[in-house]
XYZ file of C-alpha atoms in Angstrom:
726
model
C 42.101 148.608 124.459
C 44.478 147.068 126.983
C 42.226 144.046 127.268
C 42.333 143.553 123.501
C 46.138 143.813 123.498
C 46.364 141.212 126.279
C 44.103 138.853 124.342
C 46.185 139.270 121.184
C 49.415 138.731 123.133
C 47.960 135.626 124.787
C 46.866 134.234 121.414
C 50.304 134.881 119.903
C 51.992 133.181 122.879
C 49.738 130.131 122.534
C 50.427 129.890 118.816
C 54.171 130.221 119.387
C 54.145 127.538 122.058
C 52.195 125.218 119.778
C 54.638 125.909 116.955
C 57.647 125.267 119.190
C 56.140 122.030 120.483
C 55.348 120.904 116.947
C 58.847 121.744 115.816
C 60.449 119.980 118.783
C 58.209 116.885 118.625
C 60.009 113.739 117.466
C 59.382 112.838 113.849
C 60.060 109.114 114.148
C 56.392 108.098 114.120
C 56.001 109.734 110.689
C 58.349 107.165 109.155
C 57.607 103.942 111.056
C 55.104 102.813 108.431
C 57.941 102.622 105.896
C 59.651 99.728 107.713
C 58.854 96.487 109.480
C 60.095 96.096 113.071
C 62.229 93.054 112.198
C 64.022 95.093 109.505
C 65.688 97.157 112.223
C 65.657 94.856 115.275
C 65.870 91.131 114.404
C 63.111 89.126 116.100
C 60.912 92.165 116.775
C 57.210 91.699 116.085
C 55.796 95.159 116.681
C 56.588 98.732 117.598
C 55.693 99.979 121.055
C 54.437 103.419 122.012
C 57.013 106.097 121.072
C 58.643 107.819 124.036
C 58.706 111.582 124.385
C 62.414 111.624 123.485
C 61.835 109.872 120.130
C 62.868 106.340 121.138
C 60.445 103.634 120.016
C 60.511 100.266 121.846
C 60.464 97.165 119.651
C 58.494 94.282 121.100
C 58.588 90.507 120.936
C 55.402 89.517 122.640
C 55.286 91.814 125.636
C 59.061 92.072 125.999
C 61.144 94.995 124.817
C 64.113 93.602 122.880
C 65.420 96.841 121.410
C 64.626 100.353 120.310
C 64.295 102.297 117.063
C 65.147 105.954 116.625
C 65.311 108.509 113.807
C 68.734 110.139 113.529
C 67.168 113.544 112.795
C 65.402 113.474 116.190
C 68.735 113.388 118.014
C 71.278 115.297 115.917
C 71.277 117.648 112.912
C 71.518 115.514 109.787
C 71.637 118.239 107.167
C 73.366 116.987 104.047
C 74.909 118.852 101.148
C 71.431 119.602 99.792
C 70.610 121.654 102.889
C 67.869 119.139 103.805
C 67.975 116.407 106.500
C 69.015 112.851 105.699
C 66.460 110.766 107.624
C 67.682 107.328 108.734
C 65.872 104.883 111.028
C 68.246 102.899 113.246
C 67.761 99.894 115.524
C 69.533 99.647 118.890
C 70.024 96.651 121.184
C 70.292 96.653 125.008
C 74.038 95.989 124.551
C 74.426 99.299 122.659
C 74.874 97.535 119.321
C 73.251 98.877 116.162
C 70.953 96.139 114.900
C 69.913 97.713 111.616
C 69.667 100.982 109.712
C 67.550 102.113 106.795
C 67.647 105.257 104.670
C 64.113 106.665 104.740
C 64.192 110.090 103.083
C 66.799 112.455 101.694
C 67.345 115.213 99.137
C 71.008 114.660 98.296
C 71.412 115.714 94.641
C 74.320 113.396 93.918
C 72.150 110.444 94.970
C 68.940 111.724 93.400
C 70.381 112.161 89.936
C 73.814 110.604 90.047
C 74.886 107.678 92.189
C 72.389 104.815 92.524
C 70.667 104.954 95.887
C 71.400 101.241 96.261
C 75.084 102.058 96.793
C 74.270 104.402 99.687
C 71.882 101.827 101.178
C 74.613 99.173 100.939
C 76.948 101.410 102.955
C 74.266 101.981 105.606
C 73.678 98.207 105.852
C 77.265 97.828 107.086
C 76.313 99.543 110.366
C 74.354 96.442 111.417
C 76.175 94.910 114.375
C 78.187 98.061 115.047
C 79.263 98.429 118.692
C 78.716 102.048 119.712
C 81.250 101.730 122.501
C 83.996 100.776 120.035
C 84.156 104.133 118.289
C 82.724 106.902 120.399
C 84.268 109.795 118.485
C 84.666 110.868 114.844
C 86.198 108.237 112.623
C 88.928 108.670 110.044
C 87.813 108.411 106.433
C 90.027 105.324 106.177
C 87.452 103.597 108.403
C 84.527 104.582 106.181
C 83.237 102.804 103.113
C 83.358 105.811 100.808
C 81.267 105.888 97.626
C 83.084 107.721 94.847
C 81.457 111.090 94.235
C 79.490 111.018 97.505
C 82.221 111.447 100.118
C 80.441 114.300 101.890
C 77.124 112.446 102.020
C 78.762 109.318 103.449
C 80.626 111.303 106.117
C 77.405 113.090 107.123
C 75.592 109.742 107.343
C 78.391 108.199 109.419
C 78.551 111.192 111.735
C 74.784 111.344 112.256
C 74.329 107.591 112.856
C 77.145 107.412 115.416
C 76.311 110.625 117.288
C 72.584 109.880 117.325
C 73.327 106.328 118.467
C 75.477 107.552 121.355
C 72.767 110.036 122.397
C 70.094 107.341 122.225
C 72.230 104.936 124.272
C 72.826 107.656 126.847
C 69.115 108.476 127.002
C 68.408 104.806 127.716
C 71.223 104.613 130.278
C 72.759 101.583 128.551
C 75.913 100.058 129.975
C 78.830 102.433 129.429
C 76.579 105.346 128.467
C 75.131 106.362 131.828
C 74.914 110.108 132.416
C 77.848 111.525 134.391
C 77.294 111.971 138.094
C 78.504 114.817 140.218
C 78.406 112.817 143.475
C 81.643 112.021 145.317
C 85.157 113.345 144.775
C 86.889 113.161 141.442
C 90.452 112.230 140.597
C 93.038 114.647 139.289
C 96.406 114.015 137.651
C 99.135 114.591 140.289
C 102.526 115.068 138.577
C 104.317 115.573 141.888
C 103.039 112.299 143.403
C 104.678 108.871 143.329
C 108.321 107.891 143.221
C 110.794 106.233 140.898
C 110.624 102.455 141.331
C 111.182 99.100 139.588
C 109.087 97.159 137.074
C 107.609 94.744 139.578
C 106.289 97.577 141.747
C 104.757 99.378 138.754
C 103.045 96.186 137.627
C 101.900 95.404 141.150
C 100.332 98.783 141.932
C 98.469 98.926 138.604
C 100.613 101.551 136.888
C 101.303 98.972 134.152
C 98.306 97.040 132.796
C 98.439 93.928 130.628
C 96.321 92.210 127.965
C 97.323 88.633 127.121
C 95.515 86.295 124.715
C 96.855 82.902 123.755
C 96.657 81.207 120.366
C 93.781 78.972 121.437
C 91.649 81.943 122.444
C 92.328 83.796 119.185
C 91.453 80.758 117.049
C 88.270 80.159 119.046
C 87.173 83.791 118.743
C 87.654 83.811 114.968
C 85.775 80.511 114.670
C 82.914 82.044 116.665
C 82.397 84.591 113.886
C 80.798 81.809 111.853
C 82.937 82.309 108.753
C 84.461 78.940 107.752
C 87.185 80.726 105.796
C 88.857 81.769 109.055
C 89.972 78.162 109.689
C 92.216 78.178 106.628
C 94.604 80.717 108.159
C 94.245 79.643 111.791
C 97.316 80.034 113.983
C 99.294 76.795 114.150
C 101.365 77.498 117.273
C 100.664 75.753 120.584
C 97.241 76.777 121.987
C 98.756 78.090 125.215
C 101.385 80.222 123.465
C 100.914 83.978 123.834
C 99.618 85.574 120.644
C 98.561 89.021 121.876
C 100.660 90.211 124.805
C 100.660 93.981 125.321
C 101.181 96.262 128.296
C 100.533 99.971 128.648
C 101.074 102.828 131.095
C 100.825 106.625 131.297
C 104.455 107.488 130.775
C 103.861 111.265 130.914
C 103.562 110.994 134.703
C 107.030 112.031 135.975
C 107.395 109.166 138.476
C 106.358 106.513 135.940
C 108.284 108.184 133.132
C 111.546 108.405 135.088
C 111.111 104.801 136.261
C 110.764 103.438 132.715
C 112.751 105.891 130.580
C 115.453 107.036 132.984
C 116.250 110.645 133.727
C 117.590 111.437 130.264
C 114.704 109.741 128.463
C 112.164 111.491 130.669
C 113.795 114.881 130.128
C 113.686 114.354 126.346
C 110.005 113.396 126.496
C 109.125 116.326 128.772
C 110.827 118.742 126.370
C 108.739 117.349 123.522
C 105.373 117.591 125.317
C 103.366 120.781 124.846
C 101.212 122.095 127.727
C 98.297 119.702 128.218
C 99.899 116.889 126.191
C 100.307 113.411 127.652
C 102.006 110.235 126.510
C 101.423 106.509 126.925
C 103.888 103.678 126.487
C 102.907 100.397 124.829
C 105.018 97.247 125.098
C 104.472 94.141 122.960
C 105.852 90.631 123.548
C 103.507 88.291 121.657
C 103.567 87.097 118.056
C 101.046 89.782 117.083
C 102.353 93.291 116.458
C 100.273 96.168 117.783
C 102.014 98.521 115.313
C 101.804 96.544 112.094
C 103.146 98.234 108.974
C 100.243 100.446 107.888
C 101.737 103.492 109.597
C 104.747 103.290 107.270
C 102.483 103.857 104.250
C 99.823 106.133 105.673
C 101.281 107.536 108.869
C 98.425 106.124 110.996
C 98.666 103.244 113.463
C 95.561 101.401 112.372
C 95.721 98.446 114.776
C 94.819 100.261 117.966
C 93.265 103.442 119.280
C 92.664 105.185 122.597
C 89.047 105.575 123.748
C 87.868 107.629 126.715
C 84.160 108.293 127.044
C 83.009 109.797 123.758
C 86.550 110.617 122.681
C 88.618 108.341 120.486
C 92.096 109.068 119.205
C 94.183 107.323 116.564
C 97.922 107.689 116.821
C 100.043 108.990 113.977
C 103.713 108.627 113.200
C 104.437 112.263 114.062
C 103.467 111.556 117.683
C 105.366 108.273 117.900
C 108.810 107.440 119.277
C 110.566 104.121 119.837
C 111.898 103.311 123.293
C 115.490 102.128 123.135
C 115.574 100.375 126.505
C 113.631 100.198 129.746
C 115.412 101.737 132.724
C 113.255 100.040 135.390
C 114.963 97.122 137.079
C 113.400 93.717 136.448
C 111.701 94.645 133.157
C 111.067 91.691 130.812
C 112.200 91.600 127.194
C 109.856 93.054 124.587
C 109.898 92.928 120.812
C 108.137 96.296 120.566
C 108.554 99.242 122.922
C 107.013 102.555 121.838
C 105.607 105.724 123.300
C 102.760 107.729 121.780
C 101.858 111.349 122.438
C 98.212 112.241 123.047
C 97.818 115.968 122.226
C 95.921 118.317 124.503
C 93.435 119.038 121.723
C 92.120 115.462 121.961
C 90.596 116.187 125.393
C 92.351 113.222 127.011
C 92.412 113.195 130.835
C 94.879 110.587 132.209
C 93.190 110.678 135.636
C 89.983 109.242 134.141
C 89.589 105.598 133.053
C 90.334 104.886 129.413
C 91.015 101.888 127.218
C 93.181 100.875 124.337
C 91.211 99.020 121.713
C 93.239 96.603 119.593
C 92.144 95.350 116.174
C 93.228 91.802 115.256
C 92.641 90.752 111.647
C 92.759 87.499 109.709
C 92.826 87.191 105.932
C 89.979 85.179 104.405
C 90.622 86.065 100.767
C 93.070 87.825 98.443
C 92.019 91.262 99.742
C 89.307 90.450 102.284
C 89.802 90.263 106.047
C 87.716 89.699 109.157
C 88.375 91.509 112.424
C 88.208 91.074 116.180
C 88.549 93.833 118.775
C 89.969 93.509 122.277
C 90.117 96.166 124.972
C 92.845 96.844 127.486
C 91.304 98.952 130.238
C 93.430 101.353 132.226
C 92.991 103.572 135.251
C 95.876 105.503 136.759
C 96.306 104.099 140.302
C 96.011 106.128 143.485
C 99.760 106.798 144.040
C 99.729 109.027 140.951
C 96.450 110.931 141.364
C 94.798 113.060 144.019
C 91.146 113.362 144.952
C 89.454 116.755 144.708
C 85.840 117.775 145.343
C 83.553 117.246 142.384
C 82.339 120.226 140.455
C 78.730 120.426 139.269
C 78.382 118.596 135.984
C 77.799 121.212 133.312
C 75.622 119.923 130.549
C 76.358 121.627 127.258
C 73.372 123.116 125.526
C 72.196 120.616 122.880
C 72.255 123.224 120.123
C 75.800 124.296 121.016
C 76.985 120.698 121.255
C 75.448 119.837 117.901
C 76.989 122.937 116.316
C 80.398 121.974 117.687
C 79.997 118.463 116.312
C 79.017 119.782 112.882
C 81.990 122.142 112.932
C 84.238 119.214 113.801
C 82.778 117.258 110.873
C 83.456 119.865 108.204
C 86.906 120.516 109.655
C 87.614 116.785 109.456
C 86.504 116.773 105.821
C 88.797 119.720 105.024
C 91.691 117.948 106.712
C 90.991 114.862 104.618
C 91.122 116.887 101.400
C 94.035 119.092 102.402
C 96.198 118.207 99.384
C 93.368 118.845 96.922
C 92.677 122.200 98.591
C 96.327 123.229 98.215
C 96.413 122.193 94.540
C 93.184 124.049 93.745
C 94.295 127.178 95.631
C 97.551 127.177 93.654
C 95.641 126.855 90.382
C 93.345 129.733 91.339
C 96.347 131.898 92.196
C 97.828 131.130 88.764
C 94.554 131.991 87.032
C 94.341 135.266 88.949
C 97.844 136.102 87.760
C 96.840 135.385 84.163
C 93.896 137.769 84.392
C 95.660 140.544 86.292
C 98.655 140.430 83.934
C 96.793 139.439 80.791
C 98.788 141.768 78.539
C 101.953 139.922 79.464
C 100.291 136.475 79.407
C 98.879 136.945 75.890
C 101.940 138.575 74.346
C 103.049 135.364 72.634
C 100.205 133.508 70.909
C 101.931 130.098 70.875
C 102.988 130.240 74.530
C 99.523 131.327 75.616
C 97.890 128.531 73.618
C 100.052 125.961 75.410
C 99.247 127.558 78.770
C 95.508 127.599 78.138
C 95.352 124.034 76.831
C 97.353 122.796 79.836
C 95.003 124.610 82.210
C 91.949 123.107 80.502
C 93.443 119.616 80.834
C 94.083 120.295 84.544
C 90.500 121.497 84.980
C 89.040 118.445 83.267
C 91.265 115.797 84.855
C 91.957 117.125 88.346
C 89.082 119.471 89.133
C 86.523 117.293 87.353
C 87.416 113.617 87.176
C 89.651 113.375 90.254
C 88.237 115.931 92.710
C 84.634 115.888 91.394
C 84.485 119.658 91.935
C 82.026 120.367 89.132
C 79.740 123.239 90.055
C 76.088 122.837 89.193
C 72.901 124.848 89.068
C 71.780 122.517 91.868
C 74.259 124.327 94.157
C 72.554 127.650 93.433
C 69.106 126.185 94.051
C 70.251 124.577 97.328
C 71.731 127.849 98.612
C 68.604 129.837 97.773
C 66.431 127.150 99.363
C 68.587 127.200 102.505
C 68.257 130.977 102.775
C 64.500 130.513 103.035
C 64.746 127.630 105.517
C 67.658 126.909 107.852
C 70.828 128.425 106.459
C 74.003 127.108 108.111
C 77.483 127.830 106.898
C 78.766 124.446 108.015
C 76.431 122.784 105.511
C 78.199 124.495 102.617
C 81.625 123.930 104.153
C 81.107 120.181 103.872
C 82.710 120.039 100.433
C 85.877 122.168 100.569
C 86.623 122.280 96.834
C 83.065 123.219 95.908
C 83.085 125.898 98.615
C 86.416 127.329 97.433
C 85.268 127.368 93.815
C 82.045 129.167 94.697
C 84.007 131.705 96.721
C 86.331 132.219 93.740
C 83.355 132.517 91.381
C 81.755 135.165 93.619
C 84.955 137.220 93.533
C 85.413 136.673 89.806
C 81.862 137.866 89.064
C 82.793 141.261 90.473
C 86.068 141.512 88.549
C 85.645 139.662 85.254
C 82.079 138.319 84.989
C 81.158 134.694 84.564
C 83.894 133.935 82.062
C 86.552 133.192 84.683
C 84.635 130.089 85.717
C 82.933 129.125 82.463
C 86.062 129.566 80.361
C 88.704 128.185 82.713
C 87.349 126.300 85.731
C 84.329 124.377 84.455
C 85.324 120.733 83.777
C 82.472 120.153 81.329
C 83.346 123.363 79.505
C 86.953 122.166 79.307
C 85.758 118.813 77.935
C 83.783 120.596 75.216
C 86.618 122.868 74.179
C 89.261 120.129 74.156
C 87.013 117.761 72.198
C 86.363 120.527 69.647
C 90.103 121.146 69.283
C 90.603 117.439 68.614
C 87.763 117.519 66.076
C 89.440 120.440 64.286
C 92.675 118.443 64.168
C 90.775 115.773 62.259
C 89.349 118.469 59.960
C 85.767 118.136 61.200
C 83.875 120.981 59.454
C 82.782 123.812 61.733
C 79.327 125.368 61.549
C 78.652 129.087 61.984
C 75.058 129.952 62.759
C 73.539 133.147 61.354
C 73.969 135.976 63.851
C 70.235 136.504 64.274
C 69.608 132.821 65.134
C 72.719 132.671 67.315
C 71.609 135.722 69.315
C 68.107 134.338 69.877
C 69.411 130.959 71.038
C 71.275 132.717 73.860
C 67.939 133.110 75.644
C 67.388 129.343 75.951
C 69.787 128.892 78.880
C 68.182 131.771 80.769
C 64.738 130.269 80.264
C 65.980 126.895 81.544
C 67.580 128.511 84.602
C 64.505 130.552 85.486
C 62.321 127.462 85.025
C 64.484 125.415 87.401
C 64.615 128.300 89.875
C 60.847 128.670 89.912
C 60.413 124.917 90.228
C 62.813 124.836 93.197
C 60.584 127.288 95.080
C 57.844 124.699 94.815
C 59.951 121.556 95.313
C 63.727 121.455 95.494
C 63.707 117.705 94.992
C 61.682 118.033 91.785
C 63.941 120.816 90.507
C 67.005 118.672 91.159
C 65.542 115.910 89.029
C 64.843 118.301 86.150
C 68.377 119.632 86.547
C 69.447 116.480 84.716
C 69.486 118.855 81.748
C 73.029 119.357 83.027
C 75.126 116.389 81.875
C 77.820 117.235 84.421
C 77.110 114.319 86.731
C 77.244 111.807 83.905
C 80.281 113.144 82.054
C 82.347 114.489 84.968
C 81.377 113.140 88.387
C 80.473 109.600 87.310
C 82.726 109.518 84.210
C 79.910 108.125 82.018
C 79.360 105.151 84.389
C 75.578 105.499 84.346
C 72.612 103.815 82.680
C 72.534 104.180 78.900
C 69.830 106.901 78.690
C 71.919 109.297 80.794
C 75.028 108.560 78.741
C 73.100 109.207 75.520
C 71.885 112.550 76.900
C 75.459 113.547 77.724
C 76.693 112.622 74.263
C 73.730 114.441 72.710
C 75.041 117.638 74.313
C 78.684 116.905 73.510
C 78.215 115.897 69.860
C 77.089 119.317 68.532
C 80.158 120.766 70.250
C 82.344 119.005 67.689
C 80.841 121.250 64.995
C 79.952 124.337 67.056
C 82.547 125.104 69.702
C 81.060 125.042 73.209
C 77.539 124.475 71.889
C 76.202 123.578 75.348
C 77.846 126.600 77.006
C 76.405 128.975 74.418
C 72.789 127.889 74.344
C 71.791 125.358 77.020
C 73.785 125.617 80.261
C 71.501 126.830 83.101
C 74.504 127.352 85.379
C 76.013 129.763 82.853
C 72.678 131.561 82.650
C 72.473 131.779 86.428
C 75.999 133.204 86.684
C 75.458 135.689 83.872
C 72.672 137.492 85.748
C 74.775 138.758 88.699
C 77.777 139.129 86.376
C 76.101 142.233 84.985
C 77.346 143.935 88.147
C 81.038 143.374 87.456
C 83.007 146.540 88.082
C 85.883 146.502 85.587
C 86.427 146.330 81.850
C 89.656 144.434 81.401
C 89.440 143.482 77.720
C 91.165 146.065 75.545
C 89.677 147.186 72.237
C 90.659 149.493 69.344
C 88.255 152.063 67.971
C 88.485 150.184 64.659
C 87.104 146.981 66.265
C 83.762 146.259 64.600
C 84.073 149.064 62.093
C 85.688 148.187 59.826
C 87.638 145.282 61.427
C 85.700 142.065 62.145
C 88.656 139.750 62.902
C 87.999 139.338 66.654
C 84.276 138.847 66.063
C 84.793 136.089 63.508
C 87.609 134.493 65.525
C 85.789 134.478 68.908
C 85.299 130.811 69.927
C 81.776 131.420 71.251
C 80.749 134.348 69.025
C 80.374 136.667 72.019
C 81.460 139.778 70.032
C 78.741 141.695 68.216
C 79.315 142.692 64.571
C 79.514 146.263 65.834
C 82.548 145.303 67.947
C 81.088 145.240 71.467
C 81.869 142.234 73.676
C 78.771 140.778 75.330
C 79.863 140.168 78.973
C 76.980 137.738 79.499
C 78.329 135.417 76.809
C 82.077 136.019 77.043
C 84.034 133.085 78.534
C 87.210 135.152 79.077
C 89.301 132.881 76.880
C 91.458 135.983 76.095
C 91.594 135.039 72.423
C 90.743 138.639 71.489
C 93.600 139.854 73.695
C 96.021 137.592 71.852
C 94.811 139.113 68.587
C 95.022 142.592 70.128
C 98.823 142.199 70.226
C 99.268 139.955 67.172
C 101.659 141.623 64.732
C 100.806 139.125 61.990
C 96.975 139.086 62.128
C 95.502 142.219 63.719
C 94.970 144.848 60.953
C 95.304 147.702 63.450
C 98.622 146.384 64.757
C 99.838 145.646 61.239
C 98.896 149.138 60.105
C 100.623 150.631 63.140
C 103.719 148.526 62.484
C 103.803 149.664 58.864
C 103.449 153.299 59.859
C 106.178 152.943 62.422
C 108.397 151.185 59.906
C 107.759 153.935 57.372
C 108.454 156.633 59.959
C 111.610 154.849 61.006
C 112.766 154.599 57.369
C 112.112 158.313 56.796
C 113.982 159.245 59.949
C 116.911 157.051 58.911
C 117.017 158.657 55.419
C 117.024 162.157 56.886
C 119.788 161.233 59.289
C 121.896 159.770 56.475
C 121.286 162.786 54.292
C 122.348 165.156 57.065
C 125.643 163.324 57.568
C 126.604 163.168 53.837
C 128.162 166.445 52.370
C 126.239 167.965 49.456
C 128.963 168.862 46.920
C 126.482 170.318 44.456
C 125.798 173.351 46.623
C 127.562 176.632 45.391
C 128.929 177.462 48.811
C 130.444 174.010 49.154
C 131.982 174.299 45.631
C 133.636 177.651 46.474
C 134.936 176.214 49.721
C 136.326 173.251 47.839
C 138.333 175.648 45.575
């Protein structure tokens, strides 16, 4: 018995080890047949034997001239679909990206929305990219964003750069060698050094300089090979300084007091939080390191600080002008500024870093070409101390990748901060409408204005501006992820979609699906508003027989279940059939698609001019998918009279989507929570129950008034009153 158990355990262990090895094995060789070597590394004639770490040498003859790697072998590349975005990338010995090609993906917005050629065009721009120039996450201003695919582009950018850095480090390329624990390390020493003059600071290396003359700048632009650069060449003398900048770590007390004086240093020290540092930058050439972009966007876009894998762009909130230099012998400068580097950036002033400056030249009305120059800096020995090195702790790859993915979605949320605030405010308003619906629907005219305004907001802002149109594809992707590799950070990539789904989940418990379908769906808003316009132009409305109308409800559930079943077989195939939703055409891409897709969208919108919300009633698979869990909603908020349905049919005939049965019950699966029935519930001019109640109250009030008047008036016809009168 024990022998059998051992054999079973051994077999299970072998199978698990095989599975782990298969899972961990690089996938790059599965995709090499899809490309030619020269497509990724110019001049390459063949692929070499793949290394164990997933790097594939590219050969010219017998010489290795570069390498190819698959981004998914080095970093998680999960996109919004929950599936990896596989990209093959070429890498040169100088740590330059020599080419990149999108191989396989499941991004729904690309599959059935944006042409894949636009995404490929963005990826082509990474050719020639210097990995050492941007070692950390980039601002979205630096990315070539495709409208409607912001998340996908940011995932692609993040995966290409992080995978490239890891590949360069694995190869030990210049500037990417693994950190060594040998020898002592340097530590920032705030109590070291002394206050001194400019010449001493420049002589001991505390102040570093980058100077480029006009001749060098013109020659470097000419070397780009673009003849248009000659048109705007600098005309000053070739030996005249064009770029002339100096920098220093001004948060060191000795350097700070030397340059800023005691008062200036005290002011800076009071402003610095624990762990913060500050650098000073001085400019004397014709070229301005600040430019004017920070005035418009708050970001200094002409230079950045780079240290190892960290890069930091300075913003106006961390900037301060220097009025004058206190150090004796300081030259005159046109620009003198200090910039705070927050502790959260991970900056260590005792380690070498560089300032990278971006010099541009216009070659067209809106087109520019760029050059980058580095000013290296290392805090000299008078201001640091040597301490024994600690063992280099290598972060677990999974933890490091998770941290990077968290940083990515947090960066996306920061980018869309304003949209998040606007949407959260709108959701708070909608919650108030539902919680206080009796007050909101008291005045029919006021409520109509409120609802129409909210629908316009949903269509224009939520739909056309923010592209936050929910789709059945989202449901399929979540379910698919639950059966594969569910990660919250994947669904946090699009903040507005995430917030809307969170709001929908809460609304399903309180009000059913109507909160989304009736108020927050951009395509639903487009249908309702277009129908209102059609009514204004007296377009005749069609009312289907109740029996046919009730049977057509089932169509959307059949479509949803069909897509759901198909997604269990192939999510990619299900996403293609999900084109039955015209949301991408009408909302995300604003009808900017090939004619067949536009015709499909109009085919669903046109019946809505005659039958209000035709698509919502009978076709929408998202509505069908939301209606199923909505059966669990806990509250009944819509008020009804016992006369509703028998004999009164006003609400049923006036319901925009015919969600009220002739017997008076409201079907929660079909109700869009437009609150039209609640307006009628309090309407003193239309609701028969209210009118009848008003009449009874008026009659009772009249009777009470007559009795009161009769009691106050003396009755002279009574015998007792006649005798009293005598």
